mmCIF file of C-alpha atoms and ligand atoms in Angstrom:
data_model
loop_
_atom_site.group_PDB
_atom_site.id
_atom_site.type_symbol
_atom_site.label_atom_id
_atom_site.label_comp_id
_atom_site.label_asym_id
_atom_site.label_seq_id
_atom_site.Cartn_x
_atom_site.Cartn_y
_atom_site.Cartn_z
ATOM 1 C CA MET A 27 -1.944 -18.202 -19.700
ATOM 2 C CA SER A 28 -0.864 -20.398 -17.870
ATOM 3 C CA SER A 29 2.512 -21.587 -15.704
ATOM 4 C CA GLU A 30 3.678 -24.222 -13.828
ATOM 5 C CA PRO A 31 2.721 -23.801 -9.954
ATOM 6 C CA LEU A 32 5.472 -21.671 -7.451
ATOM 7 C CA PHE A 33 3.862 -22.887 -4.513
ATOM 8 C CA GLY A 34 1.513 -25.642 -3.504
ATOM 9 C CA THR A 35 -0.486 -23.309 -1.299
ATOM 10 C CA VAL A 36 -0.699 -19.882 -0.515
ATOM 11 C CA CYS A 37 -2.588 -18.224 2.316
ATOM 12 C CA PHE A 38 -3.765 -14.692 2.187
ATOM 13 C CA ILE A 39 -4.844 -13.417 6.077
ATOM 14 C CA GLY A 40 -6.952 -10.226 4.509
ATOM 15 C CA ILE A 41 -8.149 -10.629 0.655
ATOM 16 C CA GLY A 42 -9.373 -7.019 0.051
ATOM 17 C CA LEU A 43 -8.145 -4.311 -2.568
ATOM 18 C CA ILE A 44 -4.704 -5.823 -2.775
ATOM 19 C CA GLY A 45 -5.262 -9.540 -1.452
ATOM 20 C CA SER A 46 -7.579 -10.112 -3.598
ATOM 21 C CA SER A 47 -5.755 -8.650 -6.971
ATOM 22 C CA LEU A 48 -2.632 -11.014 -6.107
ATOM 23 C CA ALA A 49 -5.023 -14.686 -5.568
ATOM 24 C CA ARG A 50 -6.285 -13.044 -9.194
ATOM 25 C CA VAL A 51 -3.095 -13.656 -10.573
ATOM 26 C CA ILE A 52 -2.496 -16.297 -9.189
ATOM 27 C CA ARG A 53 -5.581 -17.565 -10.220
ATOM 28 C CA ARG A 54 -5.424 -17.135 -13.356
ATOM 29 C CA ASP A 55 -1.831 -17.957 -14.277
ATOM 30 C CA GLY A 56 -2.227 -21.226 -12.245
ATOM 31 C CA LEU A 57 0.312 -19.981 -10.261
ATOM 32 C CA ALA A 58 -0.685 -22.341 -6.426
ATOM 33 C CA ARG A 59 -2.050 -25.602 -6.327
ATOM 34 C CA GLU A 60 -4.563 -24.416 -3.650
ATOM 35 C CA ILE A 61 -4.816 -20.548 -2.306
ATOM 36 C CA VAL A 62 -6.419 -20.822 1.057
ATOM 37 C CA ALA A 63 -8.455 -16.989 2.272
ATOM 38 C CA CYS A 64 -8.500 -15.365 6.262
ATOM 39 C CA ALA A 65 -10.356 -12.435 6.929
ATOM 40 C CA ARG A 66 -12.348 -10.918 10.367
ATOM 41 C CA ARG A 67 -16.023 -11.129 8.230
ATOM 42 C CA GLN A 68 -18.282 -14.100 7.109
ATOM 43 C CA GLU A 69 -19.379 -11.820 4.995
ATOM 44 C CA THR A 70 -15.825 -11.139 3.432
ATOM 45 C CA LEU A 71 -15.449 -14.519 3.182
ATOM 46 C CA ASP A 72 -18.354 -15.244 1.121
ATOM 47 C CA LYS A 73 -17.897 -12.832 -0.861
ATOM 48 C CA THR A 74 -14.810 -14.121 -1.788
ATOM 49 C CA MET A 75 -15.705 -17.729 -2.670
ATOM 50 C CA GLU A 76 -18.474 -15.973 -4.750
ATOM 51 C CA LEU A 77 -15.723 -14.781 -6.710
ATOM 52 C CA GLY A 78 -13.871 -18.034 -7.307
ATOM 53 C CA LEU A 79 -10.343 -16.318 -5.622
ATOM 54 C CA ALA A 80 -9.909 -19.216 -2.549
ATOM 55 C CA ASP A 81 -10.841 -22.566 -2.792
ATOM 56 C CA ARG A 82 -11.200 -22.540 1.258
ATOM 57 C CA VAL A 83 -11.692 -19.367 3.845
ATOM 58 C CA THR A 84 -11.631 -19.225 7.723
ATOM 59 C CA THR A 85 -12.060 -16.209 10.042
ATOM 60 C CA ASP A 86 -9.096 -18.207 12.213
ATOM 61 C CA PRO A 87 -5.565 -16.814 10.951
ATOM 62 C CA ALA A 88 -4.056 -20.636 12.311
ATOM 63 C CA GLU A 89 -5.830 -22.355 10.284
ATOM 64 C CA ALA A 90 -5.190 -20.635 7.211
ATOM 65 C CA ALA A 91 -1.571 -20.539 7.667
ATOM 66 C CA ARG A 92 -1.153 -23.692 8.815
ATOM 67 C CA GLY A 93 1.146 -26.515 6.032
ATOM 68 C CA ALA A 94 0.780 -22.523 3.867
ATOM 69 C CA ASP A 95 4.356 -22.759 1.412
ATOM 70 C CA LEU A 96 3.359 -19.147 1.005
ATOM 71 C CA ILE A 97 1.366 -17.056 3.762
ATOM 72 C CA VAL A 98 0.498 -13.487 2.571
ATOM 73 C CA ILE A 99 -0.632 -10.866 5.298
ATOM 74 C CA CYS A 100 -2.701 -8.083 3.030
ATOM 75 C CA SER A 101 -4.810 -6.462 5.842
ATOM 76 C CA PRO A 102 -4.798 -2.761 7.543
ATOM 77 C CA ILE A 103 -1.012 -2.681 9.329
ATOM 78 C CA GLY A 104 -2.327 -2.048 13.050
ATOM 79 C CA THR A 105 -3.484 -6.014 13.049
ATOM 80 C CA TYR A 106 0.257 -7.457 12.019
ATOM 81 C CA GLY A 107 1.175 -8.113 15.339
ATOM 82 C CA ALA A 108 -1.623 -9.815 16.757
ATOM 83 C CA ILE A 109 -1.544 -11.521 12.782
ATOM 84 C CA ALA A 110 2.258 -12.849 13.660
ATOM 85 C CA GLN A 111 1.368 -13.899 17.499
ATOM 86 C CA ALA A 112 -1.915 -15.928 16.140
ATOM 87 C CA ILE A 113 0.315 -18.122 13.875
ATOM 88 C CA ALA A 114 3.409 -18.198 14.748
ATOM 89 C CA PRO A 115 2.602 -21.557 17.217
ATOM 90 C CA VAL A 116 1.423 -23.353 13.996
ATOM 91 C CA LEU A 117 4.495 -22.027 11.521
ATOM 92 C CA GLN A 118 7.331 -25.298 10.668
ATOM 93 C CA PRO A 119 10.761 -24.261 9.122
ATOM 94 C CA GLY A 120 10.810 -23.770 5.417
ATOM 95 C CA GLN A 121 7.368 -21.102 5.115
ATOM 96 C CA VAL A 122 7.604 -18.175 4.013
ATOM 97 C CA VAL A 123 5.599 -15.233 5.594
ATOM 98 C CA SER A 124 5.775 -12.465 3.462
ATOM 99 C CA ASP A 125 3.564 -8.704 3.291
ATOM 100 C CA VAL A 126 1.858 -5.906 1.333
ATOM 101 C CA GLY A 127 1.848 -3.434 3.693
ATOM 102 C CA SER A 128 2.997 0.518 3.313
ATOM 103 C CA VAL A 129 5.288 0.859 5.997
ATOM 104 C CA LYS A 130 7.934 -1.355 6.493
ATOM 105 C CA GLN A 131 10.041 -0.474 9.445
ATOM 106 C CA ALA A 132 7.133 -0.880 11.789
ATOM 107 C CA VAL A 133 6.115 -4.038 10.318
ATOM 108 C CA ILE A 134 9.145 -5.950 10.888
ATOM 109 C CA ALA A 135 9.188 -4.915 14.212
ATOM 110 C CA ALA A 136 5.847 -6.045 14.433
ATOM 111 C CA VAL A 137 5.706 -9.560 12.876
ATOM 112 C CA ALA A 138 9.676 -10.457 13.025
ATOM 113 C CA PRO A 139 10.542 -11.681 16.777
ATOM 114 C CA HIS A 140 7.130 -13.946 16.340
ATOM 115 C CA LEU A 141 8.469 -16.074 13.258
ATOM 116 C CA PRO A 142 9.977 -19.942 14.642
ATOM 117 C CA GLU A 143 13.728 -20.527 13.417
ATOM 118 C CA GLY A 144 13.449 -21.286 9.728
ATOM 119 C CA VAL A 145 10.353 -19.422 8.452
ATOM 120 C CA ALA A 146 11.632 -16.501 6.146
ATOM 121 C CA PHE A 147 10.005 -13.059 6.085
ATOM 122 C CA VAL A 148 9.892 -11.588 3.663
ATOM 123 C CA PRO A 149 7.961 -7.927 3.778
ATOM 124 C CA GLY A 150 6.644 -6.716 0.717
ATOM 125 C CA HIS A 151 5.543 -3.475 -0.880
ATOM 126 C CA PRO A 152 3.665 -3.402 -3.691
ATOM 127 C CA ILE A 153 3.015 0.125 -5.423
ATOM 128 C CA ALA A 154 -0.146 0.263 -6.786
ATOM 129 C CA GLY A 155 -3.960 0.406 -5.764
ATOM 130 C CA THR A 156 -7.029 2.472 -5.881
ATOM 131 C CA GLU A 157 -9.170 4.416 -3.272
ATOM 132 C CA HIS A 158 -11.181 1.080 -2.706
ATOM 133 C CA SER A 159 -11.512 -1.660 -1.176
ATOM 134 C CA GLY A 160 -12.741 -5.499 -0.336
ATOM 135 C CA PRO A 161 -12.581 -8.589 -2.683
ATOM 136 C CA GLU A 162 -14.788 -6.843 -5.437
ATOM 137 C CA SER A 163 -12.520 -3.712 -6.110
ATOM 138 C CA GLY A 164 -9.130 -6.243 -6.744
ATOM 139 C CA PHE A 165 -8.424 -6.872 -10.499
ATOM 140 C CA ASP A 166 -5.857 -8.985 -11.839
ATOM 141 C CA THR A 167 -3.663 -6.283 -14.013
ATOM 142 C CA LEU A 168 -3.082 -3.729 -10.815
ATOM 143 C CA PHE A 169 0.356 -4.559 -10.259
ATOM 144 C CA GLU A 170 1.412 -4.433 -14.230
ATOM 145 C CA GLY A 171 4.058 -2.288 -14.618
ATOM 146 C CA ARG A 172 4.316 -1.354 -11.265
ATOM 147 C CA TRP A 173 7.173 -1.417 -8.698
ATOM 148 C CA CYS A 174 6.881 -4.076 -5.756
ATOM 149 C CA ILE A 175 9.543 -3.191 -3.072
ATOM 150 C CA LEU A 176 10.536 -5.968 -0.371
ATOM 151 C CA THR A 177 12.584 -4.990 2.204
ATOM 152 C CA PRO A 178 14.261 -8.786 3.578
ATOM 153 C CA GLN A 179 16.545 -8.538 7.349
ATOM 154 C CA PRO A 180 20.134 -9.019 5.674
ATOM 155 C CA GLY A 181 21.051 -12.992 6.443
ATOM 156 C CA THR A 182 16.841 -14.112 4.834
ATOM 157 C CA ASP A 183 16.795 -17.168 2.964
ATOM 158 C CA GLU A 184 17.593 -16.137 -0.079
ATOM 159 C CA ALA A 185 15.879 -18.794 -2.375
ATOM 160 C CA ALA A 186 12.662 -17.804 0.165
ATOM 161 C CA ILE A 187 13.046 -13.936 -1.296
ATOM 162 C CA ASP A 188 13.780 -14.987 -5.176
ATOM 163 C CA LYS A 189 10.136 -17.215 -4.884
ATOM 164 C CA VAL A 190 8.240 -14.109 -3.615
ATOM 165 C CA ALA A 191 10.501 -11.640 -6.497
ATOM 166 C CA GLU A 192 8.900 -14.644 -9.160
ATOM 167 C CA LEU A 193 5.343 -14.227 -7.693
ATOM 168 C CA TRP A 194 5.407 -10.894 -8.137
ATOM 169 C CA ARG A 195 6.747 -10.240 -11.551
ATOM 170 C CA ARG A 196 4.843 -12.784 -12.500
ATOM 171 C CA ALA A 197 2.017 -10.249 -11.612
ATOM 172 C CA GLY A 198 4.150 -7.816 -13.702
ATOM 173 C CA SER A 199 5.820 -5.764 -11.254
ATOM 174 C CA ARG A 200 9.363 -4.754 -11.240
ATOM 175 C CA ILE A 201 10.921 -5.657 -8.394
ATOM 176 C CA ASP A 202 13.781 -3.100 -5.956
ATOM 177 C CA ARG A 203 15.062 -4.170 -2.774
ATOM 178 C CA MET A 204 16.219 -1.504 0.089
ATOM 179 C CA ASP A 205 16.186 -1.229 3.119
ATOM 180 C CA ALA A 206 13.134 -0.836 5.732
ATOM 181 C CA SER A 207 14.067 2.625 6.903
ATOM 182 C CA HIS A 208 14.792 4.095 3.329
ATOM 183 C CA HIS A 209 11.302 2.375 1.985
ATOM 184 C CA ASP A 210 9.764 4.573 4.389
ATOM 185 C CA GLN A 211 11.295 7.525 3.981
ATOM 186 C CA VAL A 212 10.834 7.390 0.221
ATOM 187 C CA LEU A 213 7.340 6.589 1.035
ATOM 188 C CA ALA A 214 7.035 9.399 3.334
ATOM 189 C CA ILE A 215 7.760 11.685 0.521
ATOM 190 C CA THR A 216 5.999 9.731 -2.791
ATOM 191 C CA SER A 217 3.015 8.626 -0.909
ATOM 192 C CA HIS A 218 2.096 9.286 2.769
ATOM 193 C CA LEU A 219 2.111 13.092 2.473
ATOM 194 C CA PRO A 220 0.365 13.353 -0.734
ATOM 195 C CA HIS A 221 -2.704 11.245 1.172
ATOM 196 C CA LEU A 222 -2.069 13.631 4.168
ATOM 197 C CA ILE A 223 -2.125 16.736 2.241
ATOM 198 C CA ALA A 224 -5.725 15.083 0.607
ATOM 199 C CA TYR A 225 -7.342 14.475 3.464
ATOM 200 C CA THR A 226 -6.072 18.153 5.061
ATOM 201 C CA ILE A 227 -7.375 20.172 2.132
ATOM 202 C CA VAL A 228 -10.574 17.699 1.772
ATOM 203 C CA GLY A 229 -10.815 18.535 5.456
ATOM 204 C CA THR A 230 -11.062 22.631 4.837
ATOM 205 C CA VAL A 231 -13.855 22.477 3.400
ATOM 206 C CA PHE A 232 -15.403 21.228 6.214
ATOM 207 C CA ASP A 233 -15.048 24.727 8.017
ATOM 208 C CA LEU A 234 -15.935 27.305 5.158
ATOM 209 C CA GLU A 235 -19.322 28.129 5.306
ATOM 210 C CA THR A 236 -22.340 26.219 4.428
ATOM 211 C CA SER A 237 -22.608 27.977 1.664
ATOM 212 C CA THR A 238 -18.820 28.383 0.114
ATOM 213 C CA SER A 239 -18.827 24.189 1.102
ATOM 214 C CA GLN A 240 -21.763 23.560 -1.580
ATOM 215 C CA GLU A 241 -20.203 25.525 -4.159
ATOM 216 C CA VAL A 242 -17.072 23.906 -4.005
ATOM 217 C CA ILE A 243 -18.884 20.391 -4.199
ATOM 218 C CA GLN A 244 -20.425 22.443 -7.097
ATOM 219 C CA TYR A 245 -17.752 23.271 -8.840
ATOM 220 C CA SER A 246 -15.083 21.057 -8.447
ATOM 221 C CA ALA A 247 -12.777 21.579 -11.220
ATOM 222 C CA SER A 248 -9.707 18.583 -11.293
ATOM 223 C CA GLY A 249 -7.720 20.242 -8.466
ATOM 224 C CA PHE A 250 -10.729 19.621 -5.894
ATOM 225 C CA ARG A 251 -11.921 16.694 -7.269
ATOM 226 C CA ASP A 252 -8.266 14.787 -7.734
ATOM 227 C CA PHE A 253 -7.778 15.599 -3.949
ATOM 228 C CA THR A 254 -10.449 14.259 -2.715
ATOM 229 C CA ARG A 255 -10.567 10.837 -4.686
ATOM 230 C CA ILE A 256 -6.936 10.527 -2.161
ATOM 231 C CA ALA A 257 -9.115 11.246 0.398
ATOM 232 C CA ALA A 258 -11.552 9.093 -0.085
ATOM 233 C CA SER A 259 -9.036 5.953 0.942
ATOM 234 C CA ASP A 260 -9.591 3.523 3.647
ATOM 235 C CA PRO A 261 -9.827 5.341 6.519
ATOM 236 C CA VAL A 262 -7.926 2.035 8.501
ATOM 237 C CA MET A 263 -5.165 1.531 6.629
ATOM 238 C CA TRP A 264 -4.391 5.059 6.355
ATOM 239 C CA ARG A 265 -4.808 5.793 10.099
ATOM 240 C CA ASP A 266 -2.091 2.354 10.493
ATOM 241 C CA ILE A 267 -0.079 4.241 8.368
ATOM 242 C CA PHE A 268 0.280 7.756 9.672
ATOM 243 C CA MET A 269 0.435 5.843 13.141
ATOM 244 C CA ASN A 270 3.639 4.081 11.944
ATOM 245 C CA ASN A 271 5.484 5.690 10.242
ATOM 246 C CA ARG A 272 5.327 8.625 12.535
ATOM 247 C CA GLU A 273 8.827 10.010 12.038
ATOM 248 C CA ALA A 274 9.408 10.157 8.676
ATOM 249 C CA VAL A 275 6.538 11.563 8.050
ATOM 250 C CA LEU A 276 6.949 13.977 10.704
ATOM 251 C CA GLU A 277 10.824 15.115 9.019
ATOM 252 C CA MET A 278 8.712 15.366 5.402
ATOM 253 C CA LEU A 279 5.694 17.700 7.243
ATOM 254 C CA GLY A 280 8.483 19.784 8.809
ATOM 255 C CA ARG A 281 10.253 20.402 4.923
ATOM 256 C CA PHE A 282 7.080 20.755 3.220
ATOM 257 C CA SER A 283 5.727 22.921 5.548
ATOM 258 C CA GLU A 284 8.686 25.355 5.311
ATOM 259 C CA ASP A 285 8.402 25.170 1.576
ATOM 260 C CA LEU A 286 4.721 26.375 1.754
ATOM 261 C CA SER A 287 5.852 28.535 3.910
ATOM 262 C CA ARG A 288 7.959 30.504 1.614
ATOM 263 C CA LEU A 289 5.173 29.732 -1.365
ATOM 264 C CA GLN A 290 3.619 31.164 0.815
ATOM 265 C CA ARG A 291 5.971 34.807 1.832
ATOM 266 C CA ALA A 292 6.161 35.235 -2.570
ATOM 267 C CA ILE A 293 2.144 35.267 -2.673
ATOM 268 C CA ARG A 294 2.616 38.416 -0.389
ATOM 269 C CA TRP A 295 5.790 39.576 -1.626
ATOM 270 C CA GLY A 296 4.396 39.780 -5.075
ATOM 271 C CA GLU A 297 7.732 37.388 -6.274
ATOM 272 C CA ALA A 298 6.210 36.327 -9.789
ATOM 273 C CA ASP A 299 9.523 34.987 -11.000
ATOM 274 C CA VAL A 300 10.145 32.616 -7.404
ATOM 275 C CA LEU A 301 6.222 30.777 -8.435
ATOM 276 C CA GLU A 302 7.034 30.379 -11.925
ATOM 277 C CA ASP A 303 10.771 29.217 -11.388
ATOM 278 C CA LEU A 304 8.626 26.269 -8.819
ATOM 279 C CA PHE A 305 6.155 25.779 -11.319
ATOM 280 C CA THR A 306 8.469 25.085 -14.147
ATOM 281 C CA ARG A 307 10.664 23.520 -11.778
ATOM 282 C CA THR A 308 7.690 20.825 -11.433
ATOM 283 C CA ARG A 309 7.008 20.230 -14.573
ATOM 284 C CA ASP A 310 9.893 18.810 -15.135
ATOM 285 C CA VAL A 311 9.313 16.170 -12.097
ATOM 286 C CA ARG A 312 5.961 15.435 -14.171
ATOM 287 C CA ARG A 313 7.162 14.066 -17.250
ATOM 288 C CA SER A 314 10.454 12.612 -15.429
ATOM 289 C CA ILE A 315 6.982 10.506 -14.497
ATOM 290 C CA VAL A 316 5.465 10.086 -17.518
ATOM 291 C CA ASP A 317 8.775 9.435 -19.492
ATOM 292 C CA ALA A 318 9.376 6.424 -16.368
ATOM 293 C CA GLY A 319 6.174 5.325 -17.204
ATOM 294 C CA GLN A 320 4.628 5.710 -14.262
ATOM 295 C CA GLY A 321 2.859 8.266 -15.498
HETATM 296 P P1 NAP B 7 -8.927 -3.994 2.433
HETATM 297 O O1 NAP B 7 -9.338 -4.242 0.595
HETATM 298 O O2 NAP B 7 -9.292 -3.243 3.116
HETATM 299 O O3 NAP B 7 -8.759 -5.336 2.824
HETATM 300 C C1 NAP B 7 -8.363 -5.417 3.668
HETATM 301 C C2 NAP B 7 -8.647 -6.763 4.487
HETATM 302 O O4 NAP B 7 -8.303 -7.100 5.428
HETATM 303 C C3 NAP B 7 -9.792 -7.184 4.473
HETATM 304 O O5 NAP B 7 -9.741 -8.318 4.375
HETATM 305 C C4 NAP B 7 -9.955 -7.364 5.791
HETATM 306 O O6 NAP B 7 -11.311 -8.254 6.409
HETATM 307 C C5 NAP B 7 -9.116 -8.006 6.216
HETATM 308 N N1 NAP B 7 -8.812 -7.129 8.052
HETATM 309 C C6 NAP B 7 -8.987 -7.131 9.094
HETATM 310 N N2 NAP B 7 -8.566 -7.055 10.353
HETATM 311 C C7 NAP B 7 -8.205 -8.036 10.026
HETATM 312 C C8 NAP B 7 -7.240 -9.316 10.885
HETATM 313 N N3 NAP B 7 -7.775 -8.884 12.758
HETATM 314 N N4 NAP B 7 -7.200 -10.600 10.539
HETATM 315 C C9 NAP B 7 -7.757 -10.551 9.235
HETATM 316 N N5 NAP B 7 -7.846 -9.791 8.612
HETATM 317 C C10 NAP B 7 -8.371 -8.829 8.145
HETATM 318 O O7 NAP B 7 -7.256 -3.155 1.787
HETATM 319 P P2 NAP B 7 -5.798 -3.183 1.105
HETATM 320 O O8 NAP B 7 -6.037 -2.127 -0.061
HETATM 321 O O9 NAP B 7 -6.424 -4.810 0.195
HETATM 322 O O10 NAP B 7 -4.463 -2.876 1.760
HETATM 323 C C11 NAP B 7 -4.119 -3.648 3.004
HETATM 324 C C12 NAP B 7 -2.709 -3.805 2.799
HETATM 325 O O11 NAP B 7 -2.419 -3.454 1.572
HETATM 326 C C13 NAP B 7 -2.801 -2.590 4.016
HETATM 327 O O12 NAP B 7 -1.827 -2.656 4.881
HETATM 328 C C14 NAP B 7 -1.836 -1.672 3.365
HETATM 329 O O13 NAP B 7 -0.928 -0.655 4.409
HETATM 330 C C15 NAP B 7 -1.194 -2.368 2.094
HETATM 331 N N6 NAP B 7 -1.725 -1.286 -0.095
HETATM 332 C C16 NAP B 7 -2.724 -0.787 0.033
HETATM 333 C C17 NAP B 7 -2.470 -0.014 -1.215
HETATM 334 C C18 NAP B 7 -3.995 0.729 -1.816
HETATM 335 O O14 NAP B 7 -3.805 1.101 -2.215
HETATM 336 N N7 NAP B 7 -4.807 -0.011 -0.985
HETATM 337 C C19 NAP B 7 -1.279 -0.021 -1.686
HETATM 338 C C20 NAP B 7 -0.345 -0.769 -1.225
HETATM 339 C C21 NAP B 7 -0.362 -1.284 -0.246
HETATM 340 P P3 NAP B 7 -12.911 -7.913 6.826
HETATM 341 O O15 NAP B 7 -14.132 -7.363 5.700
HETATM 342 O O16 NAP B 7 -13.423 -9.541 7.116
HETATM 343 O O17 NAP B 7 -12.023 -6.496 7.700
#
């Protein structure tokens, strides 16, 4: 399907799973006249060109951002501050900067102070992904039927917000707007804590006797296997998420530890009804997620 372009030039700083998936949507539907991509490694940029995802590529963020109508930062969160600093001198009023980072308060703190007057910042977070990385792992249907949360600060140019929202709508996403700190709390429980649990449980296997850990791998049933998929997510991206959403993750982790202790006690004292009651309620949560089309 081809549409009227929404943008002249769209620039991606970071073109891995998320950036390349959005670039594929833009290419597929003709949503920009030109796509520029920036990454650290020439190898990534060669792959990007080979896949036909960009018209121009560069390792210099400022060169990439110069003159682009929309700049979308799609690199690990820990790189955002330096990227914003690097592109700031070439930015002009009217340009729009957005991002896809999984944490929002820290991203706003790292980016917003560097942006010149008249440049709108529309932070975004597509609630979609896989455990794979790099431009070759993206696909144009990644965002279909998924939410994209925008967390612009009060006073941000509404026309800029609408344009970014429209891009995600064309990618098939549903849009929600919320305060950055609320976003970080919601994501701490729905995404960050589950990843931490997966990293922990898979890590626990390392400490088992060698013979037992080999059996875990050999006989891995859906429970452990599902955790290994989550725990295979990109180490740098997840390091940065935990370093940048400390407060909310620690708050949710505290609640989780209390609930875990309660279950430990129920098992120790043979309180079968406590376990059955919880497992019944959790099954209802799963059903509501499936009913909401997020299964
Ligand atoms: P990815 O596949 O690992 O891609 C990261 C990209 O960033 C690569 O192109 C990498 O280039 C580039 N990059 C790294 N450091 C850079 C720097 N200093 N300057 C410019 N480019 C740099 O990562 P991803 O999964 O797409 O995640 C990107 C962002 O999306 C993260 O902020 C993450 O929080 C967010 N996010 C991820 C998911 C998910 O499930 N994966 C979901 C929602 C949001 P090189 O190859 O040259 O290093």
